[in-house]
Short mmCIF file of N, CA, C and O in Angstrom, two decimals:
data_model
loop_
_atom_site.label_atom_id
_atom_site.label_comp_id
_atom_site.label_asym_id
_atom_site.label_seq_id
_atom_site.Cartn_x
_atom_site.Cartn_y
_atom_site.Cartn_z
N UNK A 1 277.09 10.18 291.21
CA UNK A 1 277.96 10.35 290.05
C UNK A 1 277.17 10.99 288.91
O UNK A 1 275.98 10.71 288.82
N UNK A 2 277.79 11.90 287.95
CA UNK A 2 277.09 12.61 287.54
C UNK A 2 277.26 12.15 285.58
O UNK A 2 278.28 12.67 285.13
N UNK A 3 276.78 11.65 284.93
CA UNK A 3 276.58 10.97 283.73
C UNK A 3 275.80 11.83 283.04
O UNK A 3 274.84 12.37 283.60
N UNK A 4 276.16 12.10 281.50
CA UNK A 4 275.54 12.60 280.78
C UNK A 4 275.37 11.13 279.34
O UNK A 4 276.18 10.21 279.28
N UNK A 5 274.55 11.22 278.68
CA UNK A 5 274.91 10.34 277.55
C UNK A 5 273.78 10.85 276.41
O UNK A 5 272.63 11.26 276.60
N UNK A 6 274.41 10.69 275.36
CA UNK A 6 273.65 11.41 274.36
C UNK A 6 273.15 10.21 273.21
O UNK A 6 273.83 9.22 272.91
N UNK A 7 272.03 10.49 272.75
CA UNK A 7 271.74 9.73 272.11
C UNK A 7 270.95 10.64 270.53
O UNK A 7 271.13 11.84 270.36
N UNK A 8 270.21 9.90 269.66
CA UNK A 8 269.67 10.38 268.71
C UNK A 8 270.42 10.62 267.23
O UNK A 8 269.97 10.83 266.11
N UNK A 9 271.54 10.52 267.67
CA UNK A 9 272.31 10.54 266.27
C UNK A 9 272.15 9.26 264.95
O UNK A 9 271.74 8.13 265.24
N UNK A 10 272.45 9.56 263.82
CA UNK A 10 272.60 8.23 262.90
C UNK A 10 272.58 8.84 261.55
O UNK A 10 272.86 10.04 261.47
N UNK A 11 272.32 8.27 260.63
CA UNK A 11 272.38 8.41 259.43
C UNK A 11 271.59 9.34 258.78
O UNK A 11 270.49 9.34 259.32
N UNK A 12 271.63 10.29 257.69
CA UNK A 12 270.48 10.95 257.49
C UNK A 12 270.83 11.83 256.36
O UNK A 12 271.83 12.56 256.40
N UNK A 13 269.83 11.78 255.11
CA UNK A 13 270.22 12.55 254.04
C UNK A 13 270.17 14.06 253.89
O UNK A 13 269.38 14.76 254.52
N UNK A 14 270.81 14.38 253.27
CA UNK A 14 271.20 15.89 253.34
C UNK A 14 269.42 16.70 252.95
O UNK A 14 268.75 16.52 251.93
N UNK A 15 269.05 17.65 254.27
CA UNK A 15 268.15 18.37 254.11
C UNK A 15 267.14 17.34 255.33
O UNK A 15 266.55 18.10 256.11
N UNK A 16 266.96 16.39 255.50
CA UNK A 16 266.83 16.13 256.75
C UNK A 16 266.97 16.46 258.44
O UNK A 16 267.50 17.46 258.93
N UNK A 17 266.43 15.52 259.07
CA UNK A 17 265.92 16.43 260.41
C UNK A 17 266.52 15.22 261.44
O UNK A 17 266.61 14.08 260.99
N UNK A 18 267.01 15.55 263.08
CA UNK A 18 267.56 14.34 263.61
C UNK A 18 267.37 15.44 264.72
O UNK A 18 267.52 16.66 264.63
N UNK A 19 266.95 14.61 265.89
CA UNK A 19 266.84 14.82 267.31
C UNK A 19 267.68 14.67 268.54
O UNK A 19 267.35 14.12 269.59
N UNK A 20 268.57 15.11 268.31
CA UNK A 20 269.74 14.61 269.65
C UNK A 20 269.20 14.97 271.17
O UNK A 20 268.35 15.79 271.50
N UNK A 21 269.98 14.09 271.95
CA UNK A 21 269.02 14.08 273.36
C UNK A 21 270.49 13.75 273.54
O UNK A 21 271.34 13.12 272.91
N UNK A 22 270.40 14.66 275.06
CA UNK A 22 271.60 14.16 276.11
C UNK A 22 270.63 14.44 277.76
O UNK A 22 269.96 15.44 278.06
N UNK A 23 270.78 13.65 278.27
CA UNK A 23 269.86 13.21 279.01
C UNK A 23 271.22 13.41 280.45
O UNK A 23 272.38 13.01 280.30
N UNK A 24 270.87 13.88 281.35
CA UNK A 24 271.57 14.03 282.46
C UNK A 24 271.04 13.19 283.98
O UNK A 24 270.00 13.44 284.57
N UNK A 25 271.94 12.30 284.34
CA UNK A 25 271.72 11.75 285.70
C UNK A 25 272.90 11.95 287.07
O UNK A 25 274.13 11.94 287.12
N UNK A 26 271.90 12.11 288.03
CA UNK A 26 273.26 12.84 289.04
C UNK A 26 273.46 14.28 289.16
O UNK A 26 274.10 14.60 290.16
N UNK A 27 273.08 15.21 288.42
CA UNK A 27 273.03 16.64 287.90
C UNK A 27 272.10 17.45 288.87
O UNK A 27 271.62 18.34 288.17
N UNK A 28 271.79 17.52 289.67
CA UNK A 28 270.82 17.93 290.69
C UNK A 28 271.06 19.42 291.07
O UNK A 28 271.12 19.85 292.22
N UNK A 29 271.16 20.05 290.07
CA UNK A 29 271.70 21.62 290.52
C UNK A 29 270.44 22.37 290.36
O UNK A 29 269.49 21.72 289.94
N UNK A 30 270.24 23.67 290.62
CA UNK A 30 268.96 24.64 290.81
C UNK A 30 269.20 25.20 289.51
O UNK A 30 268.21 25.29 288.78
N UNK A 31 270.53 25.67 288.99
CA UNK A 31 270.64 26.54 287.99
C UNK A 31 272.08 25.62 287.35
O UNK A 31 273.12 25.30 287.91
N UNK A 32 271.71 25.43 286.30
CA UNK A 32 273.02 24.75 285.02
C UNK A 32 273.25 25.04 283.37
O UNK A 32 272.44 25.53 282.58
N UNK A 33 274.17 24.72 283.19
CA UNK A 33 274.03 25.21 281.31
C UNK A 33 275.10 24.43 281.21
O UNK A 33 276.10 24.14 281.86
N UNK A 34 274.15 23.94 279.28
CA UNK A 34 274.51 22.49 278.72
C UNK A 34 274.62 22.72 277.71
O UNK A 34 273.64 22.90 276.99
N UNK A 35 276.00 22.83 277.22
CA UNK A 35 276.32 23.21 275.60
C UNK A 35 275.84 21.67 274.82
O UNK A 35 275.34 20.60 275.18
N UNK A 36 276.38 22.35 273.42
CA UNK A 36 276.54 21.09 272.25
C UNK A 36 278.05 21.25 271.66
O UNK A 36 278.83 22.17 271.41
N UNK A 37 278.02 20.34 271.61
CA UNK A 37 279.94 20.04 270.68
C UNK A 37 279.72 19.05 269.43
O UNK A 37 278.98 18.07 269.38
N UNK A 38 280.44 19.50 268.59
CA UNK A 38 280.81 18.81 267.52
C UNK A 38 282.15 19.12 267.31
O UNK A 38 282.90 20.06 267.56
N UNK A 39 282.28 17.08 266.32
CA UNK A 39 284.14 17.53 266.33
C UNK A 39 283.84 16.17 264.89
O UNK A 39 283.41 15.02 264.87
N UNK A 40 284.47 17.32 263.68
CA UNK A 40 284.27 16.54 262.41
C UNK A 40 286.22 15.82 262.52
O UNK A 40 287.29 15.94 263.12
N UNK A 41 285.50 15.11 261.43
CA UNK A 41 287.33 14.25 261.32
C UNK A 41 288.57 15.27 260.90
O UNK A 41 288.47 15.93 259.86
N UNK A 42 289.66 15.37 261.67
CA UNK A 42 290.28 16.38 260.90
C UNK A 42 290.46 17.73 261.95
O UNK A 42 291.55 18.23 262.27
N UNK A 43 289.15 18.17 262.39
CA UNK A 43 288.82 19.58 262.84
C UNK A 43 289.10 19.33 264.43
O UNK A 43 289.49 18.30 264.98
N UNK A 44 288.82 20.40 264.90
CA UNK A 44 288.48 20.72 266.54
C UNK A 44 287.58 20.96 266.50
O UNK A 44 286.96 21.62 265.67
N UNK A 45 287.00 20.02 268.25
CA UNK A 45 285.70 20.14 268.76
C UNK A 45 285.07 21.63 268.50
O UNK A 45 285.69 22.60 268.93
N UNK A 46 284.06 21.78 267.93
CA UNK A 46 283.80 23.21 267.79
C UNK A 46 282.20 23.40 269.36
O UNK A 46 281.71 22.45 269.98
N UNK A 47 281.95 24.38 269.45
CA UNK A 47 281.38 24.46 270.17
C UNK A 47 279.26 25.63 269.54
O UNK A 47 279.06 26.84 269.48
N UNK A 48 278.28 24.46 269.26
CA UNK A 48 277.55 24.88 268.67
C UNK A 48 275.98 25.27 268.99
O UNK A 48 275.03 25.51 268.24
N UNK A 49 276.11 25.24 270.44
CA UNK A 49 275.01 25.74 270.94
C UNK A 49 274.88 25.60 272.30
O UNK A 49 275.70 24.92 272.90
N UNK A 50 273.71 26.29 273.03
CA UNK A 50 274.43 26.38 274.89
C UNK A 50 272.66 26.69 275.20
O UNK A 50 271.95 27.62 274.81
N UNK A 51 272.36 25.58 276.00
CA UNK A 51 271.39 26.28 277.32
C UNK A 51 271.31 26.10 278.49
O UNK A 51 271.24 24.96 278.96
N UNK A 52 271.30 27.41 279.37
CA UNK A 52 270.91 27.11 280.83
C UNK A 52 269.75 27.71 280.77
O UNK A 52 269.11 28.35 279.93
N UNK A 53 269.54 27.09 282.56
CA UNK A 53 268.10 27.12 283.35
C UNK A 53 268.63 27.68 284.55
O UNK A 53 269.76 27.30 284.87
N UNK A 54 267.91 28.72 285.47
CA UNK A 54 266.39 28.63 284.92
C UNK A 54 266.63 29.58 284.13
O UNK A 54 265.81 29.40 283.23
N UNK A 55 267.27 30.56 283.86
CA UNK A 55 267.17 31.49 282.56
C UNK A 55 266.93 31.56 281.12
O UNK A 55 266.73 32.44 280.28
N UNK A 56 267.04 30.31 281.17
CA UNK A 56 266.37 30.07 279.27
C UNK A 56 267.27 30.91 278.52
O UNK A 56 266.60 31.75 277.92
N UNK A 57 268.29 31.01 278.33
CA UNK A 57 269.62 31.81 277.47
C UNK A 57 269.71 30.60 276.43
O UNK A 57 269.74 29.45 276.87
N UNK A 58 269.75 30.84 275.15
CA UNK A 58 270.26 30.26 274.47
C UNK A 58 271.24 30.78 273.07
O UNK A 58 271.01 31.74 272.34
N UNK A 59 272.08 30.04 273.00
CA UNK A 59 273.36 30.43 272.28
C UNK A 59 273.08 29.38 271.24
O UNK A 59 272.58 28.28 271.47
N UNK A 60 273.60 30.06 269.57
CA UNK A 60 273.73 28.85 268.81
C UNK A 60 274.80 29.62 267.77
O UNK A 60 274.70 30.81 267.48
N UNK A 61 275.60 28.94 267.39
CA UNK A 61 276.39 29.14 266.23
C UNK A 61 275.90 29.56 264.99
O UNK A 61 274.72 29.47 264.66
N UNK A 62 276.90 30.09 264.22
CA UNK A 62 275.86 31.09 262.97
C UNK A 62 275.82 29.41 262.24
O UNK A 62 274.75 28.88 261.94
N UNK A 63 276.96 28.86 262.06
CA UNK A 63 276.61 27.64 261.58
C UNK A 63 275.53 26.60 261.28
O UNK A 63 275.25 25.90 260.31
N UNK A 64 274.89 26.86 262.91
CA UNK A 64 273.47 26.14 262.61
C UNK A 64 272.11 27.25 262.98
O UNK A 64 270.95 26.85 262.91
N UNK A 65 272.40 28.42 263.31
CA UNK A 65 271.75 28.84 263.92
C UNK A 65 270.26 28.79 262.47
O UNK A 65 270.50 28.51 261.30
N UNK A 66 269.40 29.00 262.81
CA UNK A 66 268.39 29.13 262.12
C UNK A 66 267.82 27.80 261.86
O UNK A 66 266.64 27.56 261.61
N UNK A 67 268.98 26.80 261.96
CA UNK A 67 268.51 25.28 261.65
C UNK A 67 267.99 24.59 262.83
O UNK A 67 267.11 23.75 262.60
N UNK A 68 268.42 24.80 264.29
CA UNK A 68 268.47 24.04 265.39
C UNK A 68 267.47 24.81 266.16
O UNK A 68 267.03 25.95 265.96
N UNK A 69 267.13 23.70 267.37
CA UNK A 69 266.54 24.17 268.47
C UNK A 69 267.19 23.95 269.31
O UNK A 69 268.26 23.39 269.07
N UNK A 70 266.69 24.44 271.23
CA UNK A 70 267.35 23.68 271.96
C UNK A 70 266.20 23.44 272.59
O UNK A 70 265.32 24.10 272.04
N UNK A 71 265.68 22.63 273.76
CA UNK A 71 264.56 22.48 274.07
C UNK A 71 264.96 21.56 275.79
O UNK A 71 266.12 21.40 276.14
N UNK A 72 263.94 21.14 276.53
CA UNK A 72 264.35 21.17 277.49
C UNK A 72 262.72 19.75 277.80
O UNK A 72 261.63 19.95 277.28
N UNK A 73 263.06 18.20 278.91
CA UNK A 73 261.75 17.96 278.62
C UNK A 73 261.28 18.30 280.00
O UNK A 73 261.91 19.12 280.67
N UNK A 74 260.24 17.73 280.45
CA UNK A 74 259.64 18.92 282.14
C UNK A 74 260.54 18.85 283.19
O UNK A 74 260.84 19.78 283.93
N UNK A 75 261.03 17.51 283.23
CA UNK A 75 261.84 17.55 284.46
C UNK A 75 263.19 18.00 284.32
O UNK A 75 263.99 18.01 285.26
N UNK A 76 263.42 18.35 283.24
CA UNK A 76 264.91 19.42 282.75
C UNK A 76 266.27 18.48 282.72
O UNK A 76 267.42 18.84 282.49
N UNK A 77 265.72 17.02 283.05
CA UNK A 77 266.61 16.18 282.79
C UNK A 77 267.38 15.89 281.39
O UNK A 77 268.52 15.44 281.28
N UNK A 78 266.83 16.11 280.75
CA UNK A 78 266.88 16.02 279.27
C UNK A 78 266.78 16.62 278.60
O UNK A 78 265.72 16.58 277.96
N UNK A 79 267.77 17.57 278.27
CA UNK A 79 268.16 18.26 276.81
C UNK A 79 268.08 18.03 275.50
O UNK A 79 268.56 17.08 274.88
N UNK A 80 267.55 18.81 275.17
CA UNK A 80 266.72 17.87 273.40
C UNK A 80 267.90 19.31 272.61
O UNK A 80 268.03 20.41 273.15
N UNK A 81 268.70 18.84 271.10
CA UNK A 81 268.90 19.54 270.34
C UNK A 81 268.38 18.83 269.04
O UNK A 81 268.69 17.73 268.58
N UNK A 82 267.52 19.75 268.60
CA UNK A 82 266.65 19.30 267.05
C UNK A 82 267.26 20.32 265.79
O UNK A 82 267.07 21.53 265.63
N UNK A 83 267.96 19.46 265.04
CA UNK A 83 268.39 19.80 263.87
C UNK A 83 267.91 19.50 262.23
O UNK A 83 267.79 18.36 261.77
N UNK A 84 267.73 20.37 261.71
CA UNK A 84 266.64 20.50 260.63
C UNK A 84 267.71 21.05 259.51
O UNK A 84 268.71 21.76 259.67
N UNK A 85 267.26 20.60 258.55
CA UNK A 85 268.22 21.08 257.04
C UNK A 85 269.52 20.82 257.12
O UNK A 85 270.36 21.68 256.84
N UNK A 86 269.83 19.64 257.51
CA UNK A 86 271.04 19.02 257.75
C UNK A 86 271.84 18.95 256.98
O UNK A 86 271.00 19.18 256.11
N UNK A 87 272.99 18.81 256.26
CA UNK A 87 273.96 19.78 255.74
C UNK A 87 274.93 18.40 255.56
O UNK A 87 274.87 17.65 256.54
N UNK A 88 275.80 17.96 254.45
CA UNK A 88 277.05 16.81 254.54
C UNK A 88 278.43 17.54 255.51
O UNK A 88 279.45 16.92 255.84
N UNK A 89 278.02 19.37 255.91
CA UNK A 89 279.18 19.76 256.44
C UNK A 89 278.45 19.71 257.84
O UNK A 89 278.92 20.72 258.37
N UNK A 90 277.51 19.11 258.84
CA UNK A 90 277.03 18.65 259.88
C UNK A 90 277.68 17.29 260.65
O UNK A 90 277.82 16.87 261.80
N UNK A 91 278.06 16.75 258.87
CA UNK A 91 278.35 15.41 259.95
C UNK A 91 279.68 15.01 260.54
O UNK A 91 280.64 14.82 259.80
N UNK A 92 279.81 14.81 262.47
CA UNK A 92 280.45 15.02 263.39
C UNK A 92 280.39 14.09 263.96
O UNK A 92 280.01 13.02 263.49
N UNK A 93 280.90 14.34 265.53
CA UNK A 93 280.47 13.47 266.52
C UNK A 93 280.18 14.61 267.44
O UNK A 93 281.01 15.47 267.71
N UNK A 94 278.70 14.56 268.03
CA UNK A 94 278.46 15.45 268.69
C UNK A 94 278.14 15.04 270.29
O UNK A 94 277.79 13.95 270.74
N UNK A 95 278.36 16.15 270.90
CA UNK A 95 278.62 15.50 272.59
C UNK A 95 278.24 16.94 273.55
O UNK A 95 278.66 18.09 273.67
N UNK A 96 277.48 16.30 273.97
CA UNK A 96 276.71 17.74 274.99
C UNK A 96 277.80 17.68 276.76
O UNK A 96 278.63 16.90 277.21
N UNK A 97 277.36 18.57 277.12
CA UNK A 97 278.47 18.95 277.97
C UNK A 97 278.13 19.85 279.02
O UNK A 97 277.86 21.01 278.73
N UNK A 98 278.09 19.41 280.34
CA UNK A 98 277.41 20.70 281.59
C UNK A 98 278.28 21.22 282.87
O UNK A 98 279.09 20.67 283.61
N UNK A 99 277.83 22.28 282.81
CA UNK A 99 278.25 22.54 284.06
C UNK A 99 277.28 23.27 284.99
O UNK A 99 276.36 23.87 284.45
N UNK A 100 277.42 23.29 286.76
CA UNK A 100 276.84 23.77 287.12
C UNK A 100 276.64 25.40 286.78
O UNK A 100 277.51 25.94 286.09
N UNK A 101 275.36 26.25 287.31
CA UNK A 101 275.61 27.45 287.74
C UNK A 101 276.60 28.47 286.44
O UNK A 101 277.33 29.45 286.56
N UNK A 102 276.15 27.60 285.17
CA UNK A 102 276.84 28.29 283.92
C UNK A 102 275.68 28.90 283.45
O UNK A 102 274.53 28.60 283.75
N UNK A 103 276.13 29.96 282.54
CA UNK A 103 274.75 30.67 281.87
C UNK A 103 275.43 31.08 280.92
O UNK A 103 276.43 31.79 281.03
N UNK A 104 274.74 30.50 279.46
CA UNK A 104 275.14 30.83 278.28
C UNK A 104 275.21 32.35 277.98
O UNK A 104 274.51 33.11 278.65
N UNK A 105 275.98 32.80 277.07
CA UNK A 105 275.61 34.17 276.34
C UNK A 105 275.90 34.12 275.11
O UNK A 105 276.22 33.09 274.52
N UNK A 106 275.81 35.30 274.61
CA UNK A 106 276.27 35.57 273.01
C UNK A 106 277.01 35.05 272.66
O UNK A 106 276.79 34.33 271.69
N UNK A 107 278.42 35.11 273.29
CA UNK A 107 279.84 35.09 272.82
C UNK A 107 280.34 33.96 272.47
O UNK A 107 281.29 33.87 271.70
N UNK A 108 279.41 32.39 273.31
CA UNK A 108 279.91 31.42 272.32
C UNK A 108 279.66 30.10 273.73
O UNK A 108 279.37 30.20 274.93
N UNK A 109 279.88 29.18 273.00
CA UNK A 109 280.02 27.95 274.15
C UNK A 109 281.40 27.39 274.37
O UNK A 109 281.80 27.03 273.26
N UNK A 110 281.99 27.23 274.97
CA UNK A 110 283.12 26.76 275.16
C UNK A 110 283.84 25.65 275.96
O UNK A 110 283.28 25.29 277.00
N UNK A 111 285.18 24.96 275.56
CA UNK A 111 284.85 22.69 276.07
C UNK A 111 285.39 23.68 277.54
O UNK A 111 284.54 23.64 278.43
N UNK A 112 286.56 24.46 277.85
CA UNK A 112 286.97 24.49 278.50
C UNK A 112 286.23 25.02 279.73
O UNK A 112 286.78 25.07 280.83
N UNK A 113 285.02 25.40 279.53
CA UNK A 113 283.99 25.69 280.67
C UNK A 113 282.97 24.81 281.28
O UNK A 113 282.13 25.11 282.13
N UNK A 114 283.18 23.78 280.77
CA UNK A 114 282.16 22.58 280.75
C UNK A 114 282.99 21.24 281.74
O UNK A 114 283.78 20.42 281.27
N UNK A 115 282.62 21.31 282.90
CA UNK A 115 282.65 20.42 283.62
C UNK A 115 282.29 18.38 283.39
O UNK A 115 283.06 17.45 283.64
N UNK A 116 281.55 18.36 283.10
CA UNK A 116 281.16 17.17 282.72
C UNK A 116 280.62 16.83 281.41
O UNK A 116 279.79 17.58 280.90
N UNK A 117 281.05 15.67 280.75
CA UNK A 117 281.11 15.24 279.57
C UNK A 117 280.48 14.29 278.81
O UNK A 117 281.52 13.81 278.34
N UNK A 118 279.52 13.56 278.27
CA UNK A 118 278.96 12.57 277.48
C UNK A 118 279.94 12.05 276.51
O UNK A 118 280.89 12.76 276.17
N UNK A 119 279.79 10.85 276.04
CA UNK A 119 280.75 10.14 274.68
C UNK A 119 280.48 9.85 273.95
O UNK A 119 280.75 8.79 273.40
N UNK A 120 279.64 10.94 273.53
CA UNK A 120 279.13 11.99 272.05
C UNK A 120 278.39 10.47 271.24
O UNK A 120 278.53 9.31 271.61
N UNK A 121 277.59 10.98 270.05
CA UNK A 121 276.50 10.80 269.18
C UNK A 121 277.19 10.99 267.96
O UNK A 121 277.59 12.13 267.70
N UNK A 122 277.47 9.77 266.89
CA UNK A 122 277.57 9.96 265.69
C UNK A 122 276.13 10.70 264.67
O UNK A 122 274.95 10.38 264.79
N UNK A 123 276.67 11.66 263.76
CA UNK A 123 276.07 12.05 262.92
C UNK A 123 276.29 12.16 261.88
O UNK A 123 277.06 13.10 261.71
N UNK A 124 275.89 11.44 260.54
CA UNK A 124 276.62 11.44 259.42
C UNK A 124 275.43 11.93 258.02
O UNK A 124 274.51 11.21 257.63
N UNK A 125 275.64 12.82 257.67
CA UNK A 125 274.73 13.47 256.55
C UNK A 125 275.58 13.23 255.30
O UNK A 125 276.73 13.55 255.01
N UNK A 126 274.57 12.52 254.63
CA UNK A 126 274.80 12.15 253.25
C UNK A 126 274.49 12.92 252.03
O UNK A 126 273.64 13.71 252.44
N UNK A 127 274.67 13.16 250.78
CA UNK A 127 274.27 13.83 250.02
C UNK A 127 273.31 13.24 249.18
O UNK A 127 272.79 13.89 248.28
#
């Protein structure tokens, strides 16, 4: 069975830094890509950053782009997104998301391409 769950989220003042991890078990593919989602109160899930392996493609929204990383730890189990200069318009519920044999590009990350799901990471930036 294939489980994603994300963790690293919490409280954090505006201009601050927070480490989200979605950690994958069951996922045993050669080649995969693992967006990020956020979905503020009010809005739709937006879709804010994407990496697969083995190609190392990474996608990020102009939104955060310049602020975030995506990162990967050796055994590729675990998807790290590190967010820096955190923003009161950041705070969401964010929820990473994979599918096999996907490979990010330019054009964007998207829920409806994403096979399997985590039940997302509160993030709340304060001013």
């Amino acid at each position: 069975e294939v489980q994603l769950v994300e963790s690293g989220g919490g409280l954090v003042q505006a201009g601050g830094s927070l480490r989200l991890s979605c950690t994958l078990s069951g996922f045993t593919y050669e080649a995969w890509g693992v967006g990020w989602f956020r979905q503020a109160p009010g809005k739709e899930r937006e879709g804010i950053a994407c990496l697969s392996s083995p190609d190392g493609t990474t996608y990020y929204t102009d939104a955060v782009k310049g602020r975030s990383t995506l990162s990967t730890d050796n055994t590729k189990n675990t998807v790290f997104l590190q967010m820096d200069g955190l923003k009161p318009e950041d705070t969401a519920v964010y929820y990473c998301a994979a599918r096999p044999f996907y490979y990010c590009s330019s054009y964007g990350v998207f829920s409806e391409a994403m096979d399997y799901w985590g039940k997302g990471t509160q993030v709340t930036v304060s001013r």
